[in-house]
């Protein structure tokens, strides 16, 4: 209310002033000036305010996505057996740390520094301007922070799939390469304004650039490291190796859902105008509805097919809904967002048993959730976003997939050859917590070491 | 510092300019203009900036309240026995999803769309304007998001009370009705500017509209579904059925406490002026102090009465303090806020055994916390807020209570008649996780199935 | 883009207007006015907008630091044995409540109200202005909230060290004194602009004022209450008493990491200008990098020295990195931030066994993390901040340490004399949950009571 009055008064003042001036002498420039002043009485936030709001969006979005690192840690800690829980926690805090260091030292500039339609930028440590002289649309450090947590998310996706059998050191070496080099390269193609961006590929917040990249790297790793001992019997039976704590897995999923508001909302990249703020709001709404659609689709399908509702499928349904909407959370209507998320949830229900049939042992279900729903979300963008085309979307998915599979495959194989990927059978039976961490997750309760 | 100088310069400039103009010719309009310009040199945030800040308040408040869904999930997962933990997690992620879908499809418009002093609005899916043409005081989607998470909170309250014996499907059907129809109707009476609003009822952030509504629906459900097997022995003994994880219950409480800053602070509905921002700040402070008062009152009373301090009473003391201040977190002084919260904490200490005496089996204590403290908080509003009257507060509490009890009672009974509310005795003994979810919460440790 | 155009138009309008005016009559004041108007066309956020942004920074920073209370609760719940988990949760929710009450009733004014180069201010309950008349740079209530959560953090640090053997009531009495009197006094010396501030001491967000103060109080408490039964055998052996839940400890660490963005970022105290927003962004980046450096230093040293990577050392490495950068998170370059954090991580690796050698039983490792890394972080400030000097930093560390050790020592000893600090041997063996709380943390699984 107040500001409207104020601005009306300002207009009035300008008009009165110019009328008076014009009345004094019939000078033609006065009329021109009157129009210009009228036009300049703007309700927009001043430039510094926009810098502040954009920076705030990155920082807020960034801390929400940083929190997703905890979400992955809890989801994975809940989905592995108790004998590997400490290791899973350790891998997660290490991968988040490494992502920060590698993305500072190499990754950010490799992704953004002068890509200019090409394949990658000029790597090197990020240079942060003195805050007193920062300029542009937002603080450079806030952009680094926001982009870094996306990079870390990619690594988090991998850690879940290859859990319970991979050595700590081998995994961490892979994380260095993934976050310092592989993720930034395909990131450069699109968000760094490289060749794919110029072709018109559309991936708002990273269904492909983050989730599928993580998913492809995870799939490649799962194929190379092989399934957990006892997961697939020789007689073809699939053995459930149930996770140690469903409430932790649920907590992790809620954390991820919360963090996703930052993930998708922050990807609007600006919040200083009505349009940008309203866009962030619409993204929040669509993101939430897609997740809800994913949950309910997964739950209803589970009930129909299995007559029970597997909690882990419901949780992965939420995540698949979130991944699905990530490629385009702004353009779709609310109803379409629900449908896009619901298909994501359905993908989980059908893909989890399929992977088991293929004997691909994905401990947390990251491949259906991040890779398959990521492909789905990316492919459906043109339905709501007229600037995207199905053909180019396919080019982006295939090219990024091919690069990530080949490049991460080479890295996994080199690590395997040099230091080995997998703990010994005996160590796997004992559990990684005893062997590599030396700290049991639940020393007073655990009976997990006796299980396969 | 900088802005003060700048504005002083602007005033100076305007004054000089007008002085010069006036000096040139003794035109009376110039003097008038001088005053107008002087008045227009405002320190207020421009209109678009206010839109941005209000939208941001809704989004930030909204994600904090969304996080409360995780808080309820953890609180409840910690307070049920291990054989029902997966089910409790599943119910919570489903109810949050359903709330989003139902409040989008029906609820929001039923609550806000043209209530105009009446009993409810015109339902139908929410229409989100194109961000490029959004206008008003905030983004419509941000308001939807903020209101939706309140609606979801109401359902979360119910799930805790009726835990460990109600079928998944039956509960979820109730949630559809509660979040799509029942909550929005009583919400329309007040926040939709219906008849109760016109009468002068005062409920800032929902002690009655959210917490008591959830509490009444929970109470009705508890009465209709009955107590858990073994809770009340035939000889009149009350058996403790202790929760499976106190740290998870504690985590849930801390999450709720955190989320409550969004719940109460966001209910200021605007943050673009000094007064609004200072109001949000005062609300944060009062909210925190009321919770602290609730904890300490509960702890001290526990120590005096029982010579031990039951952690669950302390946790519920915090929540009762929070519910108590929710009806009016802005007007009270800090000292009064502490007192209001402390009474809430005391209510928990005395009401929990009372409910057991009445054989009302409330697994998490939601009825004392959300219903009774909600009534208390609503009734005490006139003490600090001169615009409220005790009589009208009572009318609001009674009318909303009566409606919710009758309407939710009918819904519970219809569900009971059609598909049944309760699992069989045998299934209850086995635990809902085995029977309906198929996934044990703690497969490696759980011995809970052997308990009553 | 938009705002630039707008502002260009405004300049043009002003110029045109004044040119016209000047053209009409050769009045010298018009030219002067032209310059003044040109200067006044500012891109800065108006004063009210700055108030709003600063208040928002305090509220957002505040809720993130409030969330650290949950982080400490989870970290400690995970690090104690299952028989003491409920007590640890209870102590944490109580201490956060007490901090709020004591810092409102006494502490805030003792710390800030007219210290004026002296040793402490005039205590008394905080007076919050009516939001309609609030003024200054930010809302008073938002500042109180932000400072209060810092105060609570200090108490959280103590609770971890003295866990598993101290009585609830004795600990809570200490918390009242610590948060109401001790922390505010040393706080007044620096942040209240007391004698140390005037001398030029530099502690941006509290490596010394918060973390070391908590650490000194914890150390004094640990020395006076003594080690847990069975921790140090008479033959000199150190017995590991492993924590009950590593995922909860990990969750707690991630929560603390997240909260630290509010802790350090909010300590910029303003966010309404480009420089302030860019400073907050740089602080986020440096804070994250220091934590990452702390993790990796701890992990690599652990692997080299012990051939295993102790998860608890990795977690404490993160926290030590965070504490280390807290004294100066703005001035260092990214590379230096990593190095500062890495030294913090190394301190943990070497100090944990050292404390055991000294038979100081610190259950969660708070002394290395908060006290030693806090000293390190404070001492290294002059390397990047030219306004600080090594000599004055040392004066601050020593004076605050001496005061806190002596004052808290006296308080601990008085409590010991009057009501006793420690539960009986038998009660310690049974566990505090059974003896003082009456609620077991994991009633269905726990076997912890049988352990030492």
CSV table of C-alpha atoms in Angstrom, one decimal, chain B residues 77-287:
chain,number,residue,atom,x,y,z
B,77,UNK,CA,9.3,-42.9,13.7
B,78,UNK,CA,11.1,-42.5,17.0
B,79,UNK,CA,7.9,-42.8,19.1
B,80,UNK,CA,6.5,-46.0,17.6
B,81,UNK,CA,7.8,-49.4,18.1
B,82,UNK,CA,10.3,-50.7,15.6
B,83,UNK,CA,7.8,-53.0,14.0
B,84,UNK,CA,5.8,-50.0,12.8
B,85,UNK,CA,8.6,-47.6,11.9
B,86,UNK,CA,8.6,-48.2,8.1
B,87,UNK,CA,4.9,-47.7,8.0
B,88,UNK,CA,5.1,-44.5,9.9
B,89,UNK,CA,7.7,-43.2,7.4
B,90,UNK,CA,5.6,-44.3,4.5
B,91,UNK,CA,2.4,-42.6,5.9
B,92,UNK,CA,4.3,-39.4,6.4
B,93,UNK,CA,5.8,-39.2,2.9
B,94,UNK,CA,2.4,-40.1,1.4
B,95,UNK,CA,0.5,-37.6,3.5
B,96,UNK,CA,2.8,-34.8,2.5
B,97,UNK,CA,2.4,-35.8,-1.2
B,98,UNK,CA,-1.4,-36.1,-0.9
B,99,UNK,CA,-1.6,-32.7,0.8
B,100,UNK,CA,0.2,-31.1,-2.1
B,101,UNK,CA,-2.0,-32.8,-4.7
B,102,UNK,CA,-5.3,-32.3,-2.9
B,103,UNK,CA,-4.6,-28.7,-1.9
B,104,UNK,CA,-3.7,-27.9,-5.5
B,105,UNK,CA,-6.7,-29.7,-7.0
B,106,UNK,CA,-9.4,-28.5,-4.6
B,107,UNK,CA,-8.2,-27.1,-1.3
B,108,UNK,CA,-6.6,-23.8,-2.0
B,109,UNK,CA,-9.5,-22.4,-4.0
B,110,UNK,CA,-12.0,-23.9,-1.6
B,111,UNK,CA,-10.3,-21.9,1.1
B,112,UNK,CA,-9.6,-18.6,-0.6
B,113,UNK,CA,-11.5,-18.3,-3.9
B,114,UNK,CA,-14.4,-15.9,-3.2
B,115,UNK,CA,-15.3,-16.9,0.3
B,116,UNK,CA,-16.3,-13.3,1.0
B,117,UNK,CA,-17.7,-13.6,4.5
B,118,UNK,CA,-19.2,-17.0,3.9
B,119,UNK,CA,-18.4,-20.6,4.6
B,120,UNK,CA,-16.2,-21.7,1.8
B,121,UNK,CA,-15.0,-20.7,-1.7
B,122,UNK,CA,-15.3,-22.1,-5.1
B,123,UNK,CA,-13.1,-25.1,-5.4
B,124,UNK,CA,-11.0,-26.1,-8.4
B,125,UNK,CA,-7.3,-26.4,-9.5
B,126,UNK,CA,-5.1,-23.5,-8.7
B,127,UNK,CA,-4.3,-21.3,-11.7
B,128,UNK,CA,-0.8,-19.9,-11.6
B,129,UNK,CA,-0.3,-16.7,-13.6
B,130,UNK,CA,2.6,-16.5,-16.1
B,131,UNK,CA,5.6,-15.1,-14.1
B,132,UNK,CA,6.0,-12.4,-16.7
B,133,UNK,CA,2.6,-11.0,-15.8
B,134,UNK,CA,2.3,-11.8,-12.1
B,135,UNK,CA,1.4,-8.8,-10.1
B,136,UNK,CA,-0.1,-8.0,-6.7
B,137,UNK,CA,1.9,-8.2,-3.4
B,138,UNK,CA,3.6,-11.5,-3.9
B,139,UNK,CA,3.7,-14.4,-6.4
B,140,UNK,CA,0.6,-16.5,-6.4
B,141,UNK,CA,2.6,-19.7,-6.5
B,142,UNK,CA,4.6,-18.7,-3.4
B,143,UNK,CA,1.4,-18.2,-1.5
B,144,UNK,CA,0.1,-21.5,-2.6
B,145,UNK,CA,3.3,-23.2,-1.5
B,146,UNK,CA,3.2,-21.5,1.9
B,147,UNK,CA,-0.5,-22.4,2.5
B,148,UNK,CA,0.0,-25.9,1.2
B,149,UNK,CA,2.6,-26.8,3.8
B,150,UNK,CA,0.3,-25.6,6.5
B,151,UNK,CA,-2.4,-27.9,5.2
B,152,UNK,CA,0.1,-30.8,5.2
B,153,UNK,CA,1.0,-30.0,8.8
B,154,UNK,CA,-2.6,-30.6,9.8
B,155,UNK,CA,-2.4,-34.1,8.3
B,156,UNK,CA,0.9,-34.8,10.0
B,157,UNK,CA,-0.6,-34.2,13.4
B,158,UNK,CA,-3.2,-36.9,12.8
B,159,UNK,CA,-0.7,-39.6,11.7
B,160,UNK,CA,1.1,-39.6,15.0
B,161,UNK,CA,-2.0,-40.2,17.1
B,162,UNK,CA,-3.4,-43.1,15.2
B,163,UNK,CA,-0.1,-44.8,14.6
B,164,UNK,CA,0.6,-48.5,15.0
B,165,UNK,CA,-2.9,-49.8,14.3
B,166,UNK,CA,-4.5,-48.1,11.3
B,167,UNK,CA,-4.3,-49.4,7.8
B,168,UNK,CA,-2.3,-47.4,5.3
B,169,UNK,CA,-5.0,-47.1,2.7
B,170,UNK,CA,-7.7,-46.0,5.2
B,171,UNK,CA,-5.4,-43.3,6.6
B,172,UNK,CA,-4.5,-42.0,3.2
B,173,UNK,CA,-8.2,-41.8,2.2
B,174,UNK,CA,-8.8,-39.7,5.3
B,175,UNK,CA,-5.8,-37.5,4.4
B,176,UNK,CA,-7.3,-36.8,1.0
B,177,UNK,CA,-10.6,-35.5,2.6
B,178,UNK,CA,-8.8,-33.7,5.4
B,179,UNK,CA,-6.4,-31.8,3.1
B,180,UNK,CA,-8.7,-31.3,0.2
B,181,UNK,CA,-11.9,-30.4,2.0
B,182,UNK,CA,-12.0,-30.3,5.8
B,183,UNK,CA,-9.0,-28.1,6.6
B,184,UNK,CA,-9.8,-25.7,3.7
B,185,UNK,CA,-13.4,-25.2,4.9
B,186,UNK,CA,-12.5,-24.1,8.4
B,187,UNK,CA,-9.5,-22.3,6.9
B,188,UNK,CA,-11.9,-20.4,4.7
B,189,UNK,CA,-13.9,-19.2,7.7
B,190,UNK,CA,-10.9,-17.3,8.9
B,191,UNK,CA,-7.9,-17.0,6.6
B,192,UNK,CA,-10.2,-17.0,3.5
B,193,UNK,CA,-12.0,-14.1,5.1
B,194,UNK,CA,-15.2,-16.0,5.8
B,195,UNK,CA,-17.8,-15.5,8.6
B,196,UNK,CA,-15.4,-16.0,11.5
B,197,UNK,CA,-12.9,-13.5,10.1
B,198,UNK,CA,-15.7,-11.0,9.8
B,199,UNK,CA,-16.7,-11.6,13.4
B,200,UNK,CA,-13.2,-10.7,14.5
B,201,UNK,CA,-11.6,-14.1,15.4
B,202,UNK,CA,-7.8,-13.9,15.7
B,203,UNK,CA,-5.5,-16.7,14.9
B,204,UNK,CA,-2.2,-15.4,13.6
B,205,UNK,CA,-0.5,-18.6,12.4
B,206,UNK,CA,-2.9,-21.3,13.2
B,207,UNK,CA,-3.1,-22.5,16.8
B,208,UNK,CA,-6.7,-23.3,16.0
B,209,UNK,CA,-6.8,-23.4,12.2
B,210,UNK,CA,-3.9,-25.8,11.9
B,211,UNK,CA,-3.0,-27.4,15.2
B,212,UNK,CA,-6.4,-27.8,16.8
B,213,UNK,CA,-8.0,-28.9,13.6
B,214,UNK,CA,-5.3,-31.6,13.3
B,215,UNK,CA,-5.8,-32.4,17.0
B,216,UNK,CA,-9.6,-32.7,16.7
B,217,UNK,CA,-9.3,-34.9,13.7
B,218,UNK,CA,-6.7,-37.0,15.5
B,219,UNK,CA,-8.8,-37.3,18.7
B,220,UNK,CA,-11.9,-38.4,16.7
B,221,UNK,CA,-9.8,-40.9,14.9
B,222,UNK,CA,-8.3,-42.2,18.1
B,223,UNK,CA,-11.7,-42.7,19.6
B,224,UNK,CA,-13.1,-44.5,16.6
B,225,UNK,CA,-10.1,-46.7,15.8
B,226,UNK,CA,-9.5,-47.5,19.5
B,227,UNK,CA,-6.3,-48.0,21.5
B,228,UNK,CA,-3.4,-50.2,20.5
B,229,UNK,CA,-3.5,-53.8,21.6
B,230,UNK,CA,-2.0,-54.1,25.1
B,231,UNK,CA,-1.9,-50.4,25.8
B,232,UNK,CA,-4.7,-50.6,28.4
B,233,UNK,CA,-4.9,-53.8,30.4
B,234,UNK,CA,-8.3,-55.0,31.5
B,235,UNK,CA,-7.2,-54.5,35.1
B,236,UNK,CA,-6.9,-50.8,34.4
B,237,UNK,CA,-3.2,-50.7,34.1
B,238,UNK,CA,-1.6,-48.5,31.5
B,239,UNK,CA,1.3,-50.1,29.8
B,240,UNK,CA,4.1,-48.0,28.4
B,241,UNK,CA,4.8,-49.0,24.8
B,242,UNK,CA,8.1,-47.1,24.6
B,243,UNK,CA,9.2,-45.6,21.3
B,244,UNK,CA,12.0,-47.2,19.4
B,245,UNK,CA,14.4,-44.4,19.0
B,246,UNK,CA,14.7,-41.3,21.2
B,247,UNK,CA,17.3,-39.6,19.1
B,248,UNK,CA,15.0,-39.7,16.1
B,249,UNK,CA,12.2,-38.2,18.2
B,250,UNK,CA,14.6,-35.5,19.4
B,251,UNK,CA,15.7,-34.8,15.9
B,252,UNK,CA,12.1,-34.5,14.8
B,253,UNK,CA,11.4,-32.0,17.6
B,254,UNK,CA,14.4,-29.9,16.7
B,255,UNK,CA,13.2,-30.0,13.0
B,256,UNK,CA,9.8,-28.8,14.1
B,257,UNK,CA,11.2,-26.1,16.2
B,258,UNK,CA,13.3,-24.9,13.3
B,259,UNK,CA,10.4,-25.1,10.9
B,260,UNK,CA,8.2,-23.1,13.3
B,261,UNK,CA,10.2,-20.0,12.5
B,262,UNK,CA,8.9,-20.3,9.0
B,263,UNK,CA,5.4,-21.2,10.3
B,264,UNK,CA,5.0,-18.2,12.5
B,265,UNK,CA,7.4,-15.8,10.9
B,266,UNK,CA,6.1,-16.4,7.4
B,267,UNK,CA,2.6,-15.7,8.7
B,268,UNK,CA,3.5,-12.0,8.8
B,269,UNK,CA,2.8,-12.4,5.1
B,270,UNK,CA,5.1,-9.5,4.1
B,271,UNK,CA,8.8,-8.6,4.6
B,272,UNK,CA,9.3,-5.6,2.4
B,273,UNK,CA,9.1,-2.8,5.0
B,274,UNK,CA,10.9,-2.0,8.2
B,275,UNK,CA,7.7,-2.7,10.1
B,276,UNK,CA,7.2,-6.1,8.5
B,277,UNK,CA,10.8,-7.2,8.8
B,278,UNK,CA,10.9,-6.1,12.4
B,279,UNK,CA,7.6,-7.9,13.0
B,280,UNK,CA,9.1,-11.1,11.6
B,281,UNK,CA,12.1,-10.7,13.8
B,282,UNK,CA,9.9,-10.2,16.9
B,283,UNK,CA,8.0,-13.3,15.9
B,284,UNK,CA,11.2,-15.4,15.7
B,285,UNK,CA,12.2,-14.2,19.2
B,286,UNK,CA,8.8,-14.8,20.8
B,287,UNK,CA,8.4,-18.2,19.1
